Tab-separated table of C-alpha atoms and ligand atoms in Angstrom:
chain	number	residue	atom	x	y	z
A	14	UNK	CA	3.320	4.292	9.509
A	15	UNK	CA	0.020	6.227	9.626
A	16	UNK	CA	-0.333	7.697	6.161
A	17	UNK	CA	0.952	7.111	2.639
A	18	UNK	CA	0.244	9.958	0.239
A	19	UNK	CA	0.294	8.732	-3.336
A	20	UNK	CA	0.736	11.437	-5.967
A	21	UNK	CA	0.778	10.636	-9.694
A	22	UNK	CA	2.202	13.392	-11.833
A	23	UNK	CA	3.015	14.317	-15.378
A	24	UNK	CA	4.965	17.507	-16.008
A	25	UNK	CA	4.123	19.305	-12.770
A	26	UNK	CA	7.594	20.608	-11.875
A	27	UNK	CA	6.362	24.063	-10.798
A	28	UNK	CA	3.914	22.669	-8.227
A	29	UNK	CA	5.956	19.978	-6.511
A	30	UNK	CA	8.009	21.981	-4.011
A	31	UNK	CA	4.973	23.971	-2.864
A	32	UNK	CA	2.840	20.823	-2.650
A	33	UNK	CA	5.519	19.006	-0.652
A	34	UNK	CA	5.975	21.851	1.835
A	35	UNK	CA	2.254	22.130	2.376
A	36	UNK	CA	1.812	18.394	2.965
A	37	UNK	CA	4.845	18.266	5.279
A	38	UNK	CA	3.422	21.128	7.330
A	39	UNK	CA	0.061	19.367	7.751
A	40	UNK	CA	1.766	16.057	8.609
A	41	UNK	CA	4.029	17.626	11.214
A	42	UNK	CA	1.346	19.648	12.946
A	43	UNK	CA	-0.716	16.443	13.315
A	44	UNK	CA	2.317	14.334	14.287
A	45	UNK	CA	1.643	11.709	11.648
A	46	UNK	CA	4.227	9.160	10.596
A	47	UNK	CA	3.991	9.455	6.841
A	48	UNK	CA	5.480	8.910	3.423
A	49	UNK	CA	4.886	10.814	0.201
A	50	UNK	CA	5.167	8.626	-2.886
A	51	UNK	CA	5.590	10.662	-6.054
A	52	UNK	CA	5.092	8.696	-9.239
A	53	UNK	CA	6.606	10.501	-12.186
A	54	UNK	CA	4.525	9.216	-15.085
A	55	UNK	CA	7.083	9.966	-17.801
A	56	UNK	CA	7.462	13.717	-17.336
A	57	UNK	CA	9.536	15.552	-19.915
A	58	UNK	CA	10.099	18.623	-17.731
A	59	UNK	CA	12.251	18.751	-14.582
A	60	UNK	CA	9.704	17.030	-12.303
A	61	UNK	CA	12.023	14.095	-11.533
A	62	UNK	CA	14.925	16.395	-10.630
A	63	UNK	CA	12.626	18.227	-8.219
A	64	UNK	CA	11.549	14.934	-6.651
A	65	UNK	CA	15.194	13.864	-6.272
A	66	UNK	CA	15.971	17.108	-4.507
A	67	UNK	CA	12.964	16.782	-2.194
A	68	UNK	CA	13.928	13.215	-1.340
A	69	UNK	CA	17.412	14.302	-0.290
A	70	UNK	CA	16.015	16.816	2.164
A	71	UNK	CA	13.090	14.771	3.462
A	72	UNK	CA	13.411	11.030	3.865
A	73	UNK	CA	9.623	10.646	3.892
A	74	UNK	CA	9.697	11.500	0.186
A	75	UNK	CA	9.848	8.495	-2.112
A	76	UNK	CA	9.853	8.430	-5.870
A	77	UNK	CA	8.950	6.082	-8.678
A	78	UNK	CA	9.875	7.082	-12.186
A	79	UNK	CA	8.204	5.479	-15.187
A	80	UNK	CA	10.111	4.724	-18.353
A	81	UNK	CA	7.488	6.640	-20.333
A	82	UNK	CA	3.992	8.066	-19.869
A	83	UNK	CA	1.813	5.073	-18.963
A	84	UNK	CA	-1.177	6.992	-17.595
A	85	UNK	CA	-2.609	8.081	-14.262
A	86	UNK	CA	-4.135	4.654	-13.498
A	87	UNK	CA	-0.805	2.892	-13.949
A	88	UNK	CA	0.937	5.530	-11.822
A	89	UNK	CA	-1.586	5.024	-9.011
A	90	UNK	CA	-1.226	1.258	-9.269
A	91	UNK	CA	2.559	1.477	-8.940
A	92	UNK	CA	2.211	3.793	-5.932
A	93	UNK	CA	-0.374	1.503	-4.315
A	94	UNK	CA	1.974	-1.471	-4.625
A	95	UNK	CA	4.570	0.398	-2.512
A	96	UNK	CA	2.315	2.179	0.010
A	97	UNK	CA	2.946	1.121	3.625
A	98	UNK	CA	0.680	3.501	5.540
A	99	UNK	CA	-2.393	2.262	7.391
A	100	UNK	CA	-4.339	4.918	5.486
A	101	UNK	CA	-3.531	5.699	1.870
A	102	UNK	CA	-4.406	9.106	0.465
A	103	UNK	CA	-4.306	9.882	-3.253
A	104	UNK	CA	-4.128	13.413	-4.530
A	105	UNK	CA	-3.278	15.286	-7.716
A	106	UNK	CA	0.035	17.096	-8.021
A	107	UNK	CA	-1.344	20.308	-9.475
A	108	UNK	CA	-2.331	21.948	-6.145
A	109	UNK	CA	-6.036	21.627	-7.016
A	110	UNK	CA	-6.506	19.328	-4.025
A	111	UNK	CA	-5.971	20.758	-0.571
A	112	UNK	CA	-3.631	18.868	1.844
A	113	UNK	CA	-5.501	20.385	4.823
A	114	UNK	CA	-8.262	17.853	4.086
A	115	UNK	CA	-6.002	14.929	4.983
A	116	UNK	CA	-6.565	14.825	8.798
A	117	UNK	CA	-10.350	14.653	8.414
A	118	UNK	CA	-10.082	11.970	5.746
A	119	UNK	CA	-7.701	10.048	7.992
A	120	UNK	CA	-10.132	10.220	10.914
A	121	UNK	CA	-13.035	8.990	8.792
A	122	UNK	CA	-11.048	5.867	7.863
A	123	UNK	CA	-9.571	5.228	11.315
A	124	UNK	CA	-12.359	6.289	13.673
A	125	UNK	CA	-15.467	5.688	11.575
A	126	UNK	CA	-13.988	2.573	9.994
A	127	UNK	CA	-14.719	3.511	6.377
A	128	UNK	CA	-13.045	1.404	3.664
A	129	UNK	CA	-12.882	4.340	1.304
A	130	UNK	CA	-13.724	8.037	1.362
A	131	UNK	CA	-14.100	9.821	-1.948
A	132	UNK	CA	-13.621	13.568	-2.214
A	133	UNK	CA	-16.445	15.659	-3.620
A	134	UNK	CA	-15.489	18.928	-5.292
A	135	UNK	CA	-18.865	20.463	-4.575
A	136	UNK	CA	-17.681	23.859	-5.704
A	137	UNK	CA	-15.379	23.416	-8.670
A	138	UNK	CA	-12.895	25.797	-10.175
A	139	UNK	CA	-12.651	24.334	-13.666
A	140	UNK	CA	-13.983	25.266	-17.063
A	141	UNK	CA	-17.817	25.114	-16.937
A	142	UNK	CA	-18.418	23.973	-20.529
A	143	UNK	CA	-15.625	21.459	-21.014
A	144	UNK	CA	-15.593	20.024	-17.515
A	145	UNK	CA	-18.287	20.876	-15.027
A	146	UNK	CA	-21.349	20.111	-17.159
A	147	UNK	CA	-20.035	16.940	-18.873
A	148	UNK	CA	-18.834	15.777	-15.486
A	149	UNK	CA	-22.356	16.082	-14.001
A	150	UNK	CA	-23.754	13.858	-16.764
A	151	UNK	CA	-20.867	11.484	-16.401
A	152	UNK	CA	-21.319	11.126	-12.654
A	153	UNK	CA	-25.056	10.549	-13.050
A	154	UNK	CA	-24.358	7.707	-15.493
A	155	UNK	CA	-21.697	6.256	-13.208
A	156	UNK	CA	-24.117	6.359	-10.237
A	157	UNK	CA	-26.805	4.540	-12.228
A	158	UNK	CA	-24.540	1.781	-13.511
A	159	UNK	CA	-22.498	1.220	-10.373
A	160	UNK	CA	-25.167	1.660	-7.738
A	161	UNK	CA	-22.717	3.796	-5.729
A	162	UNK	CA	-24.200	7.081	-4.591
A	163	UNK	CA	-21.128	9.258	-5.184
A	164	UNK	CA	-21.253	12.759	-6.642
A	165	UNK	CA	-17.706	12.996	-7.922
A	166	UNK	CA	-16.146	9.723	-9.056
A	167	UNK	CA	-13.193	11.415	-10.760
A	168	UNK	CA	-11.987	13.413	-7.739
A	169	UNK	CA	-8.236	12.884	-7.319
A	170	UNK	CA	-8.438	13.280	-3.535
A	171	UNK	CA	-9.484	10.017	-1.915
A	172	UNK	CA	-8.606	8.048	1.199
A	173	UNK	CA	-8.408	4.277	1.553
A	174	UNK	CA	-7.683	1.572	4.048
A	175	UNK	CA	-4.410	-0.005	2.959
A	176	UNK	CA	-6.009	-3.385	2.311
A	177	UNK	CA	-8.453	-1.798	-0.139
A	178	UNK	CA	-5.778	-0.423	-2.455
A	179	UNK	CA	-3.904	-3.718	-2.279
A	180	UNK	CA	-7.056	-5.526	-3.400
A	181	UNK	CA	-7.847	-3.434	-6.483
A	182	UNK	CA	-5.915	-3.488	-9.725
A	183	UNK	CA	-6.119	-0.134	-11.480
A	184	UNK	CA	-5.441	-0.563	-15.194
A	185	UNK	CA	-6.409	1.182	-18.422
A	186	UNK	CA	-8.057	4.449	-17.369
A	187	UNK	CA	-9.920	2.897	-14.478
A	188	UNK	CA	-8.680	5.460	-11.934
A	189	UNK	CA	-12.090	7.098	-12.320
A	190	UNK	CA	-13.758	4.000	-10.948
A	191	UNK	CA	-11.595	2.893	-8.051
A	192	UNK	CA	-14.642	3.069	-5.718
A	193	UNK	CA	-16.474	0.715	-8.081
A	194	UNK	CA	-13.470	-1.619	-8.238
A	195	UNK	CA	-13.335	-1.584	-4.439
A	196	UNK	CA	-17.034	-2.337	-4.197
A	197	UNK	CA	-16.588	-5.270	-6.581
A	198	UNK	CA	-13.948	-6.673	-4.228
A	199	UNK	CA	-16.389	-6.498	-1.342
A	200	UNK	CA	-15.370	-3.203	0.302
A	201	UNK	CA	-18.740	-1.598	0.646
A	202	UNK	CA	-18.322	0.935	3.447
A	203	UNK	CA	-17.731	3.782	1.027
A	204	UNK	CA	-18.315	7.388	2.020
A	205	UNK	CA	-17.990	10.847	0.615
A	206	UNK	CA	-16.607	14.098	1.957
A	207	UNK	CA	-16.975	17.567	0.508
A	208	UNK	CA	-13.479	18.904	-0.214
A	209	UNK	CA	-11.982	22.255	-1.104
A	210	UNK	CA	-10.954	22.673	-4.714
A	211	UNK	CA	-8.641	25.253	-6.222
A	212	UNK	CA	-8.146	26.450	-9.767
A	213	UNK	CA	-5.039	24.958	-11.383
A	214	UNK	CA	-2.140	27.158	-10.377
A	215	UNK	CA	0.521	26.099	-12.894
A	216	UNK	CA	0.522	24.225	-16.195
A	217	UNK	CA	-2.627	22.865	-17.757
A	218	UNK	CA	-4.941	19.864	-17.578
A	219	UNK	CA	-3.539	16.606	-18.925
A	220	UNK	CA	-6.931	15.242	-19.935
A	221	UNK	CA	-8.887	16.650	-22.892
A	222	UNK	CA	-12.574	16.389	-23.672
A	223	UNK	CA	-11.952	12.803	-24.824
A	224	UNK	CA	-11.915	11.886	-21.135
A	225	UNK	CA	-15.712	11.706	-21.250
A	226	UNK	CA	-15.815	9.412	-24.270
A	227	UNK	CA	-13.233	7.139	-22.648
A	228	UNK	CA	-15.012	7.477	-19.336
A	229	UNK	CA	-18.333	6.261	-20.744
A	230	UNK	CA	-16.715	3.364	-22.597
A	231	UNK	CA	-14.916	2.336	-19.408
A	232	UNK	CA	-18.219	2.544	-17.569
A	233	UNK	CA	-19.702	-0.053	-19.925
A	234	UNK	CA	-16.622	-2.242	-19.531
A	235	UNK	CA	-16.673	-2.019	-15.780
A	236	UNK	CA	-20.335	-2.826	-15.319
A	237	UNK	CA	-19.966	-5.718	-17.765
A	238	UNK	CA	-16.767	-6.971	-16.156
A	239	UNK	CA	-18.156	-6.891	-12.652
A	240	UNK	CA	-21.035	-9.111	-13.801
A	241	UNK	CA	-19.499	-11.379	-16.406
A	242	UNK	CA	-15.743	-10.690	-16.262
A	243	UNK	CA	-15.039	-14.041	-14.657
A	244	UNK	CA	-17.674	-15.980	-16.597
A	245	UNK	CA	-18.048	-14.649	-20.166
A	246	UNK	CA	-19.709	-17.858	-21.299
A	247	UNK	CA	-22.738	-17.028	-19.179
A	248	UNK	CA	-23.316	-13.932	-21.272
A	249	UNK	CA	-22.028	-14.772	-24.751
A	250	UNK	CA	-22.904	-18.447	-24.519
A	251	UNK	CA	-26.482	-17.701	-23.510
A	252	UNK	CA	-27.153	-15.189	-26.270
A	253	UNK	CA	-25.161	-17.210	-28.800
A	254	UNK	CA	-27.166	-20.348	-28.099
A	255	UNK	CA	-30.404	-18.402	-28.150
A	256	UNK	CA	-29.666	-16.802	-31.532
A	257	UNK	CA	-28.399	-20.044	-33.032
A	258	UNK	CA	-31.542	-21.911	-32.002
A	259	UNK	CA	-33.716	-19.094	-33.280
A	260	UNK	CA	-31.896	-19.313	-36.658
A	261	UNK	CA	-32.130	-23.091	-36.770
A	262	UNK	CA	-35.848	-23.175	-36.040
A	263	UNK	CA	-36.504	-20.439	-38.596
A	264	UNK	CA	-34.580	-22.431	-41.218
A	265	UNK	CA	-36.460	-25.622	-40.334
A	266	UNK	CA	-39.731	-23.761	-40.561
A	267	UNK	CA	-38.913	-22.432	-44.023
A	268	UNK	CA	-37.752	-25.857	-45.183
A	269	UNK	CA	-40.795	-27.707	-43.894
A	270	UNK	CA	-43.257	-25.217	-45.424
A	271	UNK	CA	-41.379	-25.414	-48.716
A	272	UNK	CA	-41.423	-29.247	-48.811
A	273	UNK	CA	-45.053	-29.345	-47.770
A	274	UNK	CA	-46.059	-27.022	-50.608
A	275	UNK	CA	-43.920	-28.804	-53.181
A	276	UNK	CA	-45.411	-32.231	-52.291
A	277	UNK	CA	-48.940	-30.909	-52.412
A	278	UNK	CA	-48.404	-29.123	-55.686
A	279	UNK	CA	-49.076	-25.696	-54.159
A	280	UNK	CA	-47.395	-22.830	-55.970
A	281	UNK	CA	-44.467	-21.479	-53.872
A	282	UNK	CA	-41.578	-18.998	-53.999
A	283	UNK	CA	-37.895	-19.877	-53.940
A	284	UNK	CA	-36.457	-20.309	-50.448
A	285	UNK	CA	-33.929	-17.547	-51.251
A	286	UNK	CA	-36.776	-15.153	-52.104
A	287	UNK	CA	-38.140	-15.555	-48.595
A	288	UNK	CA	-36.921	-12.806	-46.197
A	289	UNK	CA	-36.982	-15.355	-43.342
A	290	UNK	CA	-34.193	-17.217	-45.076
A	291	UNK	CA	-31.808	-14.297	-44.521
A	292	UNK	CA	-32.932	-13.717	-40.971
A	293	UNK	CA	-32.365	-17.382	-40.182
A	294	UNK	CA	-28.943	-17.317	-41.823
A	295	UNK	CA	-27.769	-14.191	-39.987
A	296	UNK	CA	-29.039	-15.497	-36.664
A	297	UNK	CA	-27.162	-18.736	-37.017
A	298	UNK	CA	-23.926	-16.975	-37.969
A	299	UNK	CA	-24.209	-14.335	-35.201
A	300	UNK	CA	-25.143	-17.027	-32.713
A	301	UNK	CA	-22.034	-19.031	-33.578
A	302	UNK	CA	-19.847	-15.916	-33.333
A	303	UNK	CA	-21.244	-14.957	-29.929
A	304	UNK	CA	-20.746	-18.470	-28.665
A	305	UNK	CA	-17.152	-18.452	-29.913
A	306	UNK	CA	-16.531	-15.065	-28.244
A	307	UNK	CA	-17.661	-16.543	-24.952
A	308	UNK	CA	-15.529	-19.607	-25.427
A	309	UNK	CA	-12.414	-17.583	-26.300
A	310	UNK	CA	-13.117	-15.324	-23.320
A	311	UNK	CA	-13.110	-18.371	-21.047
A	312	UNK	CA	-9.826	-19.577	-22.552
A	313	UNK	CA	-8.219	-16.169	-21.973
A	314	UNK	CA	-9.317	-16.105	-18.337
A	315	UNK	CA	-7.969	-19.609	-17.756
A	316	UNK	CA	-4.521	-18.772	-19.159
A	317	UNK	CA	-3.862	-15.160	-18.193
A	318	UNK	CA	-1.604	-14.318	-15.299
A	319	UNK	CA	-1.392	-10.918	-13.679
A	320	UNK	CA	1.194	-9.413	-15.986
A	321	UNK	CA	2.672	-5.993	-15.144
A	322	UNK	CA	1.450	-3.174	-17.275
A	323	UNK	CA	4.080	-0.508	-16.703
A	324	UNK	CA	7.852	-0.245	-16.641
A	325	UNK	CA	9.700	1.456	-13.786
A	326	UNK	CA	12.893	3.278	-14.716
A	327	UNK	CA	14.197	4.099	-11.223
A	328	UNK	CA	13.128	4.309	-7.599
A	329	UNK	CA	14.070	6.636	-4.749
A	330	UNK	CA	14.229	5.927	-1.005
A	331	UNK	CA	12.539	2.515	-1.088
B	22	UDP	N1	-1.432	12.693	-14.549
B	22	UDP	C1	-0.573	11.610	-14.631
B	22	UDP	N2	-0.462	10.949	-15.831
B	22	UDP	C2	-1.172	11.319	-16.944
B	22	UDP	C3	-2.060	12.411	-16.818
B	22	UDP	C4	-2.169	13.071	-15.611
B	22	UDP	O1	0.086	11.240	-13.660
B	22	UDP	O2	-1.032	10.699	-17.991
B	22	UDP	C5	-1.552	13.413	-13.257
B	22	UDP	C6	-1.423	14.914	-13.342
B	22	UDP	O3	-0.069	15.329	-13.333
B	22	UDP	C7	-2.165	15.346	-12.084
B	22	UDP	C8	-3.293	14.334	-11.986
B	22	UDP	O4	-2.863	13.206	-12.777
B	22	UDP	O5	-1.343	15.252	-10.936
B	22	UDP	C9	-4.595	14.885	-12.505
B	22	UDP	O6	-4.428	15.407	-13.800
B	22	UDP	P1	-5.077	16.792	-14.262
B	22	UDP	O7	-4.901	17.836	-13.212
B	22	UDP	O8	-4.523	17.112	-15.617
B	22	UDP	O9	-6.598	16.385	-14.400
B	22	UDP	P2	-7.865	17.316	-14.075
B	22	UDP	O10	-7.639	17.992	-12.757
B	22	UDP	O11	-7.929	18.273	-15.204
B	22	UDP	O12	-9.005	16.354	-14.042
B	23	MG	MG1	-6.104	18.961	-12.055
C-alpha cells in the first residue's frame, strides 16, 4: 500500500463525506493504493454513522471509534498503530487542509527520502487575535527549544515514513510536537512544505485559547524529557546534592563561628537569629527533596511498561 491517510475527528459529521470524496478523487487520479483511517475521538454527533456508511461504499475507508473523547494525540496514536501505507499522511477532518497537497508530500518522502514533511500554513484563514498571533510566538518558542527550524509545528497536515510514526508515541497533547518526538528518536531528515489552508467550513474549532498555555507547558516537558527523561537522577540528583552540600556547609560554618566565639568569650547572637541558619535549613530540605524526586523518577522508569492510554469501542474494515 502506498499511502495511509490518518484523520482524527471530533464532531465533524458535516465535513466527512465531502472530505472523503475529495481524497478519493486525488488518490484515484494518481493511481495510489491507499487507505483512509478515520478515528472518531468520541463524537456525540453522527460522525460515526457517516464513517460506517463511507466504509460500506469504499473498502479503503477504515474506522476506529473511541469509547469517549481522549484527545487528538491519542486519536493519532491509535491511527498510527494501524497504518500500513509506506507513507503516512495526517490531516484534519474539518476541510481546512487540502487533499490536493498529498501527491507532492508523497513525492518528498519517496523521492527525496525525507523522514517527515511538516505542512506550513503560510497564509492562514483563522482568527488573527486568538490564533495567528499567539501561534507565531508559540512557534518561535518551539523553534528555540527544539532546534527544529519549522514555521508551523501545529499544522495538522504532515507526511511521514511509516517507520517514523511507528517509532513515536504520541500521548498527552504532544501532537503539536511530533516532529520533535521524531527528532528525538533519531529521524532528522525533517522538511517543510508550504500548504494551502482554508477557513473552517462547518462547525467550530475544538481547541480554545488554552491550547497555548498547554502548548508552552508541553514544550517545557518535551525539552526536559528529551534530555533527562531516561535519566532523571542526572538532573534532580545533581541539583539535590549541590543544594544539600551548600546547606550542610552553611550550617557547619554557622556552628563553627558560634563555638569559636563562645569559647573565646566574644559576644555573639543566637544561631536562630542568624539569617544564614534559615538559608542553610531550606537548602538542606530542598536538596533532599530534589534528590528524592530524582530517585523516585528512576524507580518509575524502571517499573513502567508501555500501558495503553485510550480505549477503542469498535473498529471497521481492519
Ligand atoms: N480533534 C480530535 N479530538 C479532539 C479535538 C480535535 O480528534 O479532542 C480533531 C478535530 O475534529 C479536527 C482536528 O482534530 O479534525 C483539528 O481540530 P480543530 O480544527 O478544532 O483545530 P484547529 O484547526 O482550530 O487548530
Ligand atoms: Mg481546524
